[in-house]
XYZ file of C-alpha atoms in Angstrom:
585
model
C -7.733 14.616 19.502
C -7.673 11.939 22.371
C -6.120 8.593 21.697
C -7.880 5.999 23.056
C -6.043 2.953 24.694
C -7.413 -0.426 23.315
C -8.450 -3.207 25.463
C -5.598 -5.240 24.510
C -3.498 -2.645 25.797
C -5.556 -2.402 29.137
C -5.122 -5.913 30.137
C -2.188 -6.643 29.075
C -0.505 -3.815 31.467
C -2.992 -4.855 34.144
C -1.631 -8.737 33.325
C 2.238 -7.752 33.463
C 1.908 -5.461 36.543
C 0.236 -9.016 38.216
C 3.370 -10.925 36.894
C 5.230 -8.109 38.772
C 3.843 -7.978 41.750
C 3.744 -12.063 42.252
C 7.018 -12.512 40.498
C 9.208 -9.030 41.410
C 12.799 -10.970 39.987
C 11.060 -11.536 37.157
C 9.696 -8.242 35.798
C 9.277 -6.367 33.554
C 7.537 -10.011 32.178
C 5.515 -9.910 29.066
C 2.098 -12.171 29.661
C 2.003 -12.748 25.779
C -1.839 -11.914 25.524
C -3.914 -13.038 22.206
C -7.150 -12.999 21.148
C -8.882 -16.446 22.144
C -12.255 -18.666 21.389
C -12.417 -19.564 24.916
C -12.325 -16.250 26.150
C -11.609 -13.084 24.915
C -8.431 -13.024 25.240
C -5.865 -16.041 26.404
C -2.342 -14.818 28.664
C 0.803 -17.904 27.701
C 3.299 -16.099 29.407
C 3.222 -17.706 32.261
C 4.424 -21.437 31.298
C 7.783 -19.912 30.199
C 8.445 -17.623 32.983
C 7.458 -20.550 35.456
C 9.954 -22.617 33.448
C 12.883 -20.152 33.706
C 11.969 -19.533 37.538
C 11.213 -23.476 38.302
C 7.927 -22.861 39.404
C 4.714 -24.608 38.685
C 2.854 -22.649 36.300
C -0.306 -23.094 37.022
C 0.358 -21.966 41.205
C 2.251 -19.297 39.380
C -0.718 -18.746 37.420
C -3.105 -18.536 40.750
C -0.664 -16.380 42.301
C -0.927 -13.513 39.101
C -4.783 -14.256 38.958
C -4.807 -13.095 42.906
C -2.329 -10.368 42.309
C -4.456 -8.718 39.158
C -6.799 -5.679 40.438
C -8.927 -4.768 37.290
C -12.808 -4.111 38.616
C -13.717 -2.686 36.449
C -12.141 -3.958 33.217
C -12.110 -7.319 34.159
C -15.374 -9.556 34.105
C -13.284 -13.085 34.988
C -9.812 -14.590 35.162
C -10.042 -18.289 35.033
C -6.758 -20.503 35.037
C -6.539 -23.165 32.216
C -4.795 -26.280 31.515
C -1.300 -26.061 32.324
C -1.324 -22.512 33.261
C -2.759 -20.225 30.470
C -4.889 -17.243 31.794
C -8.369 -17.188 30.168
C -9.607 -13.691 30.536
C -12.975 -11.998 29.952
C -13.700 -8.168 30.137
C -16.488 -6.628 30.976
C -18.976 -5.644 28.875
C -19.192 -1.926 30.507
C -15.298 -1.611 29.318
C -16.420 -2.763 26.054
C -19.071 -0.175 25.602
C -17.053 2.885 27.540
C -13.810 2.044 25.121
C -15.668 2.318 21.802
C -17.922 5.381 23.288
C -14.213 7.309 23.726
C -13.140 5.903 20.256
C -16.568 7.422 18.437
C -15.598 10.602 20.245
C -12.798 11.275 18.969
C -13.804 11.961 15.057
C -12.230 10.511 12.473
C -9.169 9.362 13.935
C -11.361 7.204 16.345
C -9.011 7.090 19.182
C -6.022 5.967 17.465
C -3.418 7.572 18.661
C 0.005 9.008 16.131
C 3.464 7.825 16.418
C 5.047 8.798 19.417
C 8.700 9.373 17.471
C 7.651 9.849 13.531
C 10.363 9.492 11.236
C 10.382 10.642 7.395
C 9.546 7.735 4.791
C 10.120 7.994 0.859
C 8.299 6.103 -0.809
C 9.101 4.882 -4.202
C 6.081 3.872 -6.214
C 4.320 4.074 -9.340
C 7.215 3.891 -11.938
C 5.815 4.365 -15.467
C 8.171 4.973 -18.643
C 7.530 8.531 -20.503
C 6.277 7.758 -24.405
C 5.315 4.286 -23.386
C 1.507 3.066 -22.038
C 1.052 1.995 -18.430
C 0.301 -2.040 -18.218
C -1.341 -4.229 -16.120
C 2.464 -4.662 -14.628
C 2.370 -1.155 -13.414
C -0.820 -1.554 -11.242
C 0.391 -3.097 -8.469
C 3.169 -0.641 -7.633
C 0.555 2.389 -7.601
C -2.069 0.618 -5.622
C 0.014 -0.954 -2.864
C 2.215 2.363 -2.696
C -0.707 4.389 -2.444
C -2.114 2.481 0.378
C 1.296 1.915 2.487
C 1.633 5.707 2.441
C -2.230 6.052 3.585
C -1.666 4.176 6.472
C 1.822 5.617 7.467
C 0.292 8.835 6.975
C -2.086 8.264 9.500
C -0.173 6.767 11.936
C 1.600 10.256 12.275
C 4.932 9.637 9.665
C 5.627 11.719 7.295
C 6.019 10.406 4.042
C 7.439 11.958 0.514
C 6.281 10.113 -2.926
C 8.535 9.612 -5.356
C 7.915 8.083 -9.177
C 10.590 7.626 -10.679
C 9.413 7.065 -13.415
C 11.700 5.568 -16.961
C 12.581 9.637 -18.737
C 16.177 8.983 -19.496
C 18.390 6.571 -21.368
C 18.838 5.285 -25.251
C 15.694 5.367 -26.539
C 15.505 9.156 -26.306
C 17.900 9.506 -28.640
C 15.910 7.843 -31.383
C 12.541 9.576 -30.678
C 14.123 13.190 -30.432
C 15.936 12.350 -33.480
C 12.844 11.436 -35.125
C 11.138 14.197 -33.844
C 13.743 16.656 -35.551
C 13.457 15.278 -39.262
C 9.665 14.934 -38.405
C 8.691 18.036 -36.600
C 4.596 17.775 -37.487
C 4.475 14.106 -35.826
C 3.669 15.874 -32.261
C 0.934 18.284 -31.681
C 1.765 22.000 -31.293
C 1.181 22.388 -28.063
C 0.806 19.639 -25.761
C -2.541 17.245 -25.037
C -4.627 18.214 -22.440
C -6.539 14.646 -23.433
C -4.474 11.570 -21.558
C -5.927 8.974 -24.383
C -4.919 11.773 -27.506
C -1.511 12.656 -25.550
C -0.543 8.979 -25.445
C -1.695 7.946 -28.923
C 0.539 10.580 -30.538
C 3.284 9.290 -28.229
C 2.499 6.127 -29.248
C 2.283 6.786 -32.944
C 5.558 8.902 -33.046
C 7.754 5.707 -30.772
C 6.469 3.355 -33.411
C 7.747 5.304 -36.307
C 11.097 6.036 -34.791
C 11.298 2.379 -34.148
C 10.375 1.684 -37.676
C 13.193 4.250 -38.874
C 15.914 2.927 -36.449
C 15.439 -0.896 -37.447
C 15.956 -0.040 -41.115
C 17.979 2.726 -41.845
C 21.816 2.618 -39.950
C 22.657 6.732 -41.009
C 19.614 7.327 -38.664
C 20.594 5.003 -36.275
C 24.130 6.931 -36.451
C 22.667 10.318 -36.016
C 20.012 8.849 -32.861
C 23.456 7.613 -31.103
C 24.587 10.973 -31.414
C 21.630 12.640 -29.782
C 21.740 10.733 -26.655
C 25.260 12.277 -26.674
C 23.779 15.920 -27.724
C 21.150 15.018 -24.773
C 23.272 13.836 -21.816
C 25.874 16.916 -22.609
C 22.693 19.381 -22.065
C 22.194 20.510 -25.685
C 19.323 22.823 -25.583
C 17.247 22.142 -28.598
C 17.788 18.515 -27.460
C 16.457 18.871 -24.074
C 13.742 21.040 -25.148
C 12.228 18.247 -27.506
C 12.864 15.542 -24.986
C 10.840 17.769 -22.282
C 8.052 17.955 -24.872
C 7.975 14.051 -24.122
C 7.694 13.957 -20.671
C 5.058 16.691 -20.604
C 3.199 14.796 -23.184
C 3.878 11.544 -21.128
C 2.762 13.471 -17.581
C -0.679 14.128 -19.007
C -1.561 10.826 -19.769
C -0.327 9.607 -16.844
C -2.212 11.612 -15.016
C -5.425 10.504 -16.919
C -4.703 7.254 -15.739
C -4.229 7.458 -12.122
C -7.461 9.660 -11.945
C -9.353 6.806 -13.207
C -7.481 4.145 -10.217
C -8.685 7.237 -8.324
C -5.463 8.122 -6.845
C -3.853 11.309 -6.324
C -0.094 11.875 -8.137
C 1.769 15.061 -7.265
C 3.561 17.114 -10.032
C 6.303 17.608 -8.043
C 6.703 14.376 -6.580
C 7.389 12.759 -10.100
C 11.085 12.604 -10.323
C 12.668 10.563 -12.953
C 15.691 8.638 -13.704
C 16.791 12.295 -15.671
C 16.897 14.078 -12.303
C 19.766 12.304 -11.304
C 21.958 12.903 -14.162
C 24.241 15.559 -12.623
C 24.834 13.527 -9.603
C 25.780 10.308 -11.226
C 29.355 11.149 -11.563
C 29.870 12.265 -8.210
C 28.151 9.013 -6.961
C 30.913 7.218 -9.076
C 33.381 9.312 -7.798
C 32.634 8.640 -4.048
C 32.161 5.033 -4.814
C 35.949 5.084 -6.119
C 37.680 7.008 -4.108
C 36.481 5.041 -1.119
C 37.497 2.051 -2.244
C 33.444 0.231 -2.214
C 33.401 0.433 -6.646
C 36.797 -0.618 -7.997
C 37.696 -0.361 -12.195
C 37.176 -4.179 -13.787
C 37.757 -4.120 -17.475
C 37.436 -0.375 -17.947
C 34.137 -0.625 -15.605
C 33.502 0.601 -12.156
C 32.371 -2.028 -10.357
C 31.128 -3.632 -6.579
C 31.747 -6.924 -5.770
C 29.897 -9.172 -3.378
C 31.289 -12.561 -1.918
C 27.523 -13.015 -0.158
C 25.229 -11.862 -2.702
C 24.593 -14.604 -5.791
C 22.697 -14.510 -8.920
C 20.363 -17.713 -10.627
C 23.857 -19.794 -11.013
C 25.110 -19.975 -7.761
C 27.725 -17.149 -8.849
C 28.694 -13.719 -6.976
C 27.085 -11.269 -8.775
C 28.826 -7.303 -9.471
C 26.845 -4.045 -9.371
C 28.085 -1.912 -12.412
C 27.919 1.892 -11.510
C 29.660 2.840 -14.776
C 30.192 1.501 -17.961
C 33.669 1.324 -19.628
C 32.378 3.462 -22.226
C 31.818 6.002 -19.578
C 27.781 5.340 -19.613
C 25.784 5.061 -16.369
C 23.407 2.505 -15.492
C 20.118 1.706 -13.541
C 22.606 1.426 -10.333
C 24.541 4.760 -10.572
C 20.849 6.481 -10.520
C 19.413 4.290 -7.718
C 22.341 4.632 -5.463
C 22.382 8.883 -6.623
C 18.467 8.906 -5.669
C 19.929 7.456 -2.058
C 21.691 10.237 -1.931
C 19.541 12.831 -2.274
C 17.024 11.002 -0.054
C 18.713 10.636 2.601
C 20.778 14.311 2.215
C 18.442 16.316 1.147
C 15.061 15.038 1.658
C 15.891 13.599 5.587
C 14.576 10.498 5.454
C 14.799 7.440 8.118
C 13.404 5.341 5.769
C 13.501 4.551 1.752
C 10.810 2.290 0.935
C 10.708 0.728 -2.685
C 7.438 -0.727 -4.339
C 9.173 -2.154 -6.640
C 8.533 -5.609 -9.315
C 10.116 -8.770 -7.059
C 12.240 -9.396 -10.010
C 14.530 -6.237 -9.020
C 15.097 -7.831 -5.652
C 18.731 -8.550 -6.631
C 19.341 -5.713 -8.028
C 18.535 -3.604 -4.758
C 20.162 -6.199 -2.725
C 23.293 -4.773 -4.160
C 22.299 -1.467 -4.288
C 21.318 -1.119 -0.171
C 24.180 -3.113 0.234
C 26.877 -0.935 -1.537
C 25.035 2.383 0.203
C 25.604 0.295 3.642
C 29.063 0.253 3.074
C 28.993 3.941 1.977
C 27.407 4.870 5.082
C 24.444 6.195 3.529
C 22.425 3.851 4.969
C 23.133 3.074 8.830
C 20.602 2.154 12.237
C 19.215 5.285 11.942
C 18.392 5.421 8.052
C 17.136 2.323 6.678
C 15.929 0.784 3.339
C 13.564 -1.585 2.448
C 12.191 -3.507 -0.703
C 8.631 -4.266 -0.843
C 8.852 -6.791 -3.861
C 5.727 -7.483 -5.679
C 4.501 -10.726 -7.085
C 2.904 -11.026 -10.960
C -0.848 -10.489 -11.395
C -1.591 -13.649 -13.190
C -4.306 -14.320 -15.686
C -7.369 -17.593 -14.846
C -4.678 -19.420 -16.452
C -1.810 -18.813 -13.924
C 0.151 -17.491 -16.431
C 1.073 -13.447 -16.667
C -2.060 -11.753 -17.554
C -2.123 -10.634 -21.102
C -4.852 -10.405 -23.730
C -6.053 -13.095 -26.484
C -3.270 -12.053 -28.580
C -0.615 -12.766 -26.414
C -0.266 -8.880 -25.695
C 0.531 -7.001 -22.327
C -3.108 -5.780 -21.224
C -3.448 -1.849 -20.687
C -4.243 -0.680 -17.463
C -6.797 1.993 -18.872
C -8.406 -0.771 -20.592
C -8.626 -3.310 -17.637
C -9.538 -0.484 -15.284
C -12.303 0.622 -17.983
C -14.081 -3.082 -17.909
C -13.981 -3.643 -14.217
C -16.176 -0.292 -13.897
C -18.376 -1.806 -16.640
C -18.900 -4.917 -14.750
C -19.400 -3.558 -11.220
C -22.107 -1.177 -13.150
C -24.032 -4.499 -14.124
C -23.887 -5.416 -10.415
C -24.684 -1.948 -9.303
C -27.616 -1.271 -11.494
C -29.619 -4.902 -10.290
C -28.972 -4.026 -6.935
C -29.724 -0.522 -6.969
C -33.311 0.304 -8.423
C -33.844 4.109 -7.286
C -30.509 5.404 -8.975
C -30.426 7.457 -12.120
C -27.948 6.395 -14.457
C -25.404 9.058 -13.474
C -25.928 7.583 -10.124
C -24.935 4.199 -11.066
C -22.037 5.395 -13.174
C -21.014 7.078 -10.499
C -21.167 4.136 -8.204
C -19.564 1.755 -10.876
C -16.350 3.771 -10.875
C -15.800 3.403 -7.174
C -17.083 -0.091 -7.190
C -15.227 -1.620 -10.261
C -11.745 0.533 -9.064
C -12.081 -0.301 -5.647
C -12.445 -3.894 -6.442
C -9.525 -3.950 -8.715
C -7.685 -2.314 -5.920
C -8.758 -4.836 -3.118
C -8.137 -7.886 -4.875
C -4.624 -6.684 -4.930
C -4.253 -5.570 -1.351
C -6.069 -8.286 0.152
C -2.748 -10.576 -1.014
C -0.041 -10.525 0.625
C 2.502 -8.255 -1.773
C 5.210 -10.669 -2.386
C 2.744 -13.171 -3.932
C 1.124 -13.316 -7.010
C -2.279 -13.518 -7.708
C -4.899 -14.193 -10.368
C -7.073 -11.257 -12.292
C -10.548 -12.602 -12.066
C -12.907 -9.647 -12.656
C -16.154 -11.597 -12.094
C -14.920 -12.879 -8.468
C -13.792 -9.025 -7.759
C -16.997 -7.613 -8.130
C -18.858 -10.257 -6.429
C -21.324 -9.631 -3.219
C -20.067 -12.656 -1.597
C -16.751 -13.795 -0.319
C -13.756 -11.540 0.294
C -14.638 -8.694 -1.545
C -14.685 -4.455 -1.688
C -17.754 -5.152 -2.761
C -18.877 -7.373 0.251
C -17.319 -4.132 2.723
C -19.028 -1.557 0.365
C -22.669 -2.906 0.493
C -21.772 -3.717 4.356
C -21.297 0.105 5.020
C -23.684 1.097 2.567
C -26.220 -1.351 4.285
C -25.714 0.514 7.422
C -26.124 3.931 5.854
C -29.947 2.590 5.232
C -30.419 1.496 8.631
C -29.130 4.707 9.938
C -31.465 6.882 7.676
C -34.292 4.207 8.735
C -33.964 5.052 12.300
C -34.659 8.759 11.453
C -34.897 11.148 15.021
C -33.466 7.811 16.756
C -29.363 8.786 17.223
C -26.618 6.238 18.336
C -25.704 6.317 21.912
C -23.933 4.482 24.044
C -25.342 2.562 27.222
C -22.288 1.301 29.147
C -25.104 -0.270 31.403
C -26.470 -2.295 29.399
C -25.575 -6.148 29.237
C -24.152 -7.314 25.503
C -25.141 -10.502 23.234
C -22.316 -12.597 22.166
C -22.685 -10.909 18.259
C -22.348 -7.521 20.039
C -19.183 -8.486 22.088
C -17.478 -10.356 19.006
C -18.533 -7.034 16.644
C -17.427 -4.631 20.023
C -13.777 -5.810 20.670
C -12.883 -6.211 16.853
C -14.029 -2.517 16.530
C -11.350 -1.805 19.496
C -8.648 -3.245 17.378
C -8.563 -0.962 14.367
C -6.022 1.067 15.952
C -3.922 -1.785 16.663
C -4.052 -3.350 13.360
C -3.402 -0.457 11.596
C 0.282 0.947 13.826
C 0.872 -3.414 12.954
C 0.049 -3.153 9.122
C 1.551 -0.090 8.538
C 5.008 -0.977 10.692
C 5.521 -4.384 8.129
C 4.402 -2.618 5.204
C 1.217 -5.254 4.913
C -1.809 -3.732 3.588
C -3.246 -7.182 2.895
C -3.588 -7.410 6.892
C -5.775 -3.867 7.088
C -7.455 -5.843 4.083
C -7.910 -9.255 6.608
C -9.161 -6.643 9.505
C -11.859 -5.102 7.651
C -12.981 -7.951 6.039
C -13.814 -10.003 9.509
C -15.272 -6.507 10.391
C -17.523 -6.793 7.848
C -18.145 -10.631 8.406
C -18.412 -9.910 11.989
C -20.977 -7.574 11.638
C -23.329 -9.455 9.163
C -22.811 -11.676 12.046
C -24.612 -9.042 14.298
C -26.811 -7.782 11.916
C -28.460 -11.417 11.793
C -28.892 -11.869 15.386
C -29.510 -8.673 16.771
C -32.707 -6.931 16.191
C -31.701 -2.994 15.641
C -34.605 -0.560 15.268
C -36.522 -3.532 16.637
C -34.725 -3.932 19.856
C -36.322 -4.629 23.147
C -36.049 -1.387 24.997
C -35.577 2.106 23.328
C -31.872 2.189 24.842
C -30.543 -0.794 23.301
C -31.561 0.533 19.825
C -29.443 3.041 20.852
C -26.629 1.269 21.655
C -26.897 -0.928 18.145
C -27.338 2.114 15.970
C -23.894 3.316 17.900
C -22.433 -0.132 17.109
C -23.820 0.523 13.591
C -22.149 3.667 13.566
C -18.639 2.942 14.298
C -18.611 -0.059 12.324
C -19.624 1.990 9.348
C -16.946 4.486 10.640
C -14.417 2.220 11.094
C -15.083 0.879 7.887
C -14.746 4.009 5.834
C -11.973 5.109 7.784
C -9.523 1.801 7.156
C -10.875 1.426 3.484
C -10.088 4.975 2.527
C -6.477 4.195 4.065
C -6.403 1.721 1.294
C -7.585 4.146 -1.126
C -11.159 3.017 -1.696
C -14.136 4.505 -1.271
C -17.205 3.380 0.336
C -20.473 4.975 -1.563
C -23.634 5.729 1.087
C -25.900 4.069 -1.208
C -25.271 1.025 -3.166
C-alpha cells in the first residue's frame, strides 16, 4: 500500500514553507488554504499574520508568492484583494496525483492513522421479546457507517449492542412461561418473522395475565428475584428469550444489509455481576453518596427541563440497580478490559442527559481521563410528511421489517422501468440494494443530531440528493466502461485538462481528506455531501466531455481513467456507508 499525499496537502506545505522563508519569526505559520471559485484553491493566512507582524499584507503576500518554489505543482500564484493568495495547480499534478491514487487498489492512496487508538462503539440497541421500530433504525445505520469509516482510516473498533435483556419485565414473561410451558416452540426459530411472532404472542399474554390477576403479579415479582439471584431454571427460560430474540434480530439486520456479530451483542444482563462493585467504588470514593436510602451523584452544573440540578441514581433504596449502574459498569469493562481510547454512543438524543451524568460521574472516577474519552452521538427523530414521529394510520410505531420491506418494493418499480434486460431475479436483486440503500442514505445524508422526514418516494428518486442518483452514476459508468471494450483507462499526465475534468480531478483527490475529516467528528452526513458533489460533479463531466468519442485516442484514455476512479471512489466511500453500488442498474 502507498498513501498518496493530496494536493491540498502539497500546497499547503509548499505555501507555509514560503511563509517561512519570507517571514522566519513567524513560522511555523499556517496559510489557511480552501478550496476557491476563483482558483483552485484560495491561501487567507496572510492578512492575519501581516496584522500580528504590522506588515502590509499584500507586500507580505508578494514576498511569499516570490519565496514559493513549486514547478511543477504549481501552474500560477496570483495575489488578490487585500492579500489572499489565489493559487492554481497544474494540470500534470492533477493527472500524476490521481494516477498514484488508482494505483494503489482499493485504498486509493489514502493513507491509515498514523497513532490508531481502540473505539467501542455502542449501536444498535434492540429489546429481547420486543420488535425493532422505525426508532431503532437510525442507531444501526449511522453506527454501522461511523465504524466503516474508522475502520478504514486504520482504528480499531469493537461493536457493542447492548441491547434491553434484563430488568422487570422478565419476571412476568418467565413466569408466564412456567405455568404455560407449550406457548414457546421446542426448540428455538430458525425463521426471524416465526421467532418474533411467538415472542410476540407469549409478551402479550403475560401482559394480559399481569394486568388482571395480582397472585400472578406476586409470583412474576418473585422471579425477577429468582432471576437476578442466578436461579437456574430461571435463567435457563430467560436465555430461551434472548436466543429466540437473537434470531429475529438477526433476520432484520440482514435485510438493512448489515453485518451483527454474535459475540459483539452484549446486553444490559452482562453487567449484572459488576453492578455492585460499580456501586461500591462509587461509595467508597466519595463521587455516589446514600440520599433517602439511595446511592446517588449530584451535579451543581448539570440541569434537567426545570432549570433544577438533576441526580444520577446508581442504586435504588430497595437495593435495585438502574440504567446508570449498567452504563457506568459497561465503562468499566470498556475501558479495563476491552482497552479502549474511545467509547462512542449512538444513542436516541433524548438520553443526552442521562450520559451527561454518566461521563461525568466516570470523569470524576477516573475512568475516563485525556487519554480515554467518551462521546455521545445523539440522534434526532425520523419524522413522518407530517413532521410529526413517523407512525402508521393507526397511530402505531411503524416496524422496521415492514418499512424496510416497502422501500425495496418501491425502488423495484423504479428499477424494473429503468432496467429492460434484467430478469426478475435481477431486479429483485437490485431492489434490495436500491430500496435499503436509499433508506440508509436519506439518514446519513442528515446531519445525526437532526431529525428528518421519511419520504419513501423522494428516497428512491433519480434526481436530487439521492443513493439512487450515486447508484445509477456508478452504474452509468460501468456501461461506458464495458462500451469501450479493448480500450483501458490510462493516464496522460501530458495532456492539457477541460475545466469539467479539473473540477471532477481535484474532488477525486479529496476523498482521502474527507473521509480522516468525517470519520474524526463522527459525521457521516459529510462522506454523504462528498459523494454526492462527486456524483454531481461528474454528470457535470459526463455532459461536456466526449469519452469514447474524444479527439485523440489518448484522451479517451485519460476519461475512461477519470471514469474509473470516479466509479472507484464511488464504491469505495458508499460501501463505507454501508451501501452498495450494483454494476447494472
Amino acid at each position: 500500500m502507498a498513501s498518496v499525499q493530496s494536493l491540498t496537502a502539497s500546497v499547503h506545505q509548499r505555501l507555509a514553507d514560503a511563509l517561512s522563508a519570507a517571514l522566519p519569526e513567524a513560522a511555523p505559520a499556517d496559510p489557511l488554504l480552501r478550496r476557491s471559485d476563483r482558483a483552485d484553491f484560495q491561501a487567507n493566512g496572510i492578512l492575519a499574520l501581516a496584522k500580528k507582524q504590522k506588515a502590509n499584507p499584500r507586500d507580505l503576500a508578494t514576498q511569499v508568492v516570490g519565496a514559493i518554489d513549486a514547478p511543477g505543482l504549481l501552474k500560477d500564484v496570483e495575489v488578490s484583494g487585500p492579500g489572499f493568495l489565489n493559487i492554481t495547480v497544474t494540470d500534470r499534478a492533477i493527472t500524476e496525483t490521481l494516477a498514484a491514487r488508482a494505483a494503489d487498489g482499493d485504498r486509493l492512496g489514502v493513507p491509515l492513522k498514523a497513532e490508531p487508538g481502540t473505539t467501542v462503539i455502542d449501536y444498535a440497541q434492540p429489546n429481547v421479546a420486543k420488535e425493532m421500530h422505525v426508532g431503532h433504525l437510525r442507531s444501526a445505520v449511522i453506527g454501522d457507517a461511523l465504524r466503516g469509516m474508522l475502520d478504514f482510516t486504520g482504528e480499531k473498533t469493537i461493536g457493542r449492542h447492548h441491547i434491553g435483556d434484563w430488568g422487570t419485565q422478565f419476571g412476568m414473561l418467565i413466569q408466564y412461561l412456567i405455568e404455560n410451558p407449550d406457548q414457546l416452540s421446542a426448540e428455538t426459530d430458525t425463521d426471524g418473522e416465526q421467532a418474533m411472532s411467538n415472542l410476540n404472542r407469549v409478551y402479550k399474554a403475560s401482559r394480559a395475565v399481569f394486568d388482571a390477576d395480582e397472585d400472578f403479579k406476586e409470583r412474576a415479582r418473585k422471579r425477577v428475584v429468582a432471576l437476578q439471584s442466578g436461579d437456574k431454571e430461571t435463567l435457563g427460560l430467560w436465555q430461551r428469550f434472548v436466543d429466540e430474540s437473537k434470531v429475529y434480530f438477526y433476520s432484520v439486520f440482514e435485510k438493512l444489509d448489515m453485518e451483527v456479530r454474535d459475540e459483539e451483542i452484549v446486553g444490559e444482563s452482562a453487567y449484572n455481576d459488576l453492578m455492585p462493585e460499580t456501586a461500591r467504588l462509587l461509595e467508597e470514593s466519595g463521587v455516589a453518596v446514600r440520599s433517602e436510602g439511595a446511592l446517588v451523584v449530584f451535579f451543581d452544573d448539570i440541569k434537567g427541563k426545570d432549570d433544577k440540578p438533576v441526580p444520577l441514581i446508581v442504586q435504588k433504596a430497595d437495593g435495585g440497580f438502574g440504567y446508570a449502574a449498567s452504563d457506568l459498569s459497561a465503562i468499566r469493562n470498556r475501558v479495563f478490559d476491552l482497552d479502549a481510547t474511545t467509547l462512542l454512543y449512538v444513542v436516541d438524543v433524548r438520553q443526552s442527559l442521562h450520559f451527561k451524568m454518566v461521563f461525568e460521574t466516570a470523569r470524576r472516577m477516573g475512568w475516563l481521563n485525556d487519554d480515554v474519552t467518551a462521546h455521545n452521538m445523539g440522534y434526532g427523530t425520523v419524522l413522518g410528511a407530517d413532521g410529526k414521529p413517523f407512525k402508521t394510520r393507526a397511530g402505531e410505531t411503524v416496524r422496521l421489517e415492514d418499512l424496510l420491506d416497502e422501500a425495496v418494493q418501491r425502488a423495484a418499480e423504479v428499477v424494473r422501468e429503468k432496467a429492460k434486460d434484467l430478469t426478475e431475479d435481477e431486479i429483485q436483486e437490485r431492489a434490495a440494494q436500491v430500496g435499503v440503500g436509499a433508506v440508509k442514505y436519506a439518514d446519513l445524508s442528515t446531519s445525526p443530531s437532526r431529525d428528518y422526514k421519511f419520504d419513501l418516494d423522494q428516497m428512491v428518486s433519480l434526481n436530487g440528493d439521492t443513493s439512487v442518483y450515486l447508484q445509477y452514476a456508478y452504474a452509468r459508468i460501468q456501461s461506458i466502461l464495458r462500451k469501450a471494450g479493448d480500450t483501458a483507462p490510462a493516464a496522460h499526465a501530458e495532456l492539457e485538462l477541460a475545466p469539467a475534468e479539473r473540477g471532477l480531478g481535484l474532488h477525486l483527490d479529496a476523498f482521502g481528506d474527507t473521509v480522516f475529516e468525517a470519520a474524526a467528528e463522527y459525521a457521516p452526513h459529510k462522506l454523504a455531501a462528498y459523494l454526492y458533489q462527486l456524483a454531481s460533479l461528474y454528470t457535470t463531466f459526463y455532459d461536456k466531455c466526449p469519452v469514447l468519442k474524444a479527439e485523440t485516442p489518448a484522451q479517451v484514455e485519460n476519461r475512461l481513467f477519470l471514469c474509473d476512479l470516479t466509479a472507484r471512489t464511488l464504491h469505495r466511500g458508499m460501501a463505507l456507508l454501508g451501501i452498495r453500488t450494483p454494476e447494472r442498474l
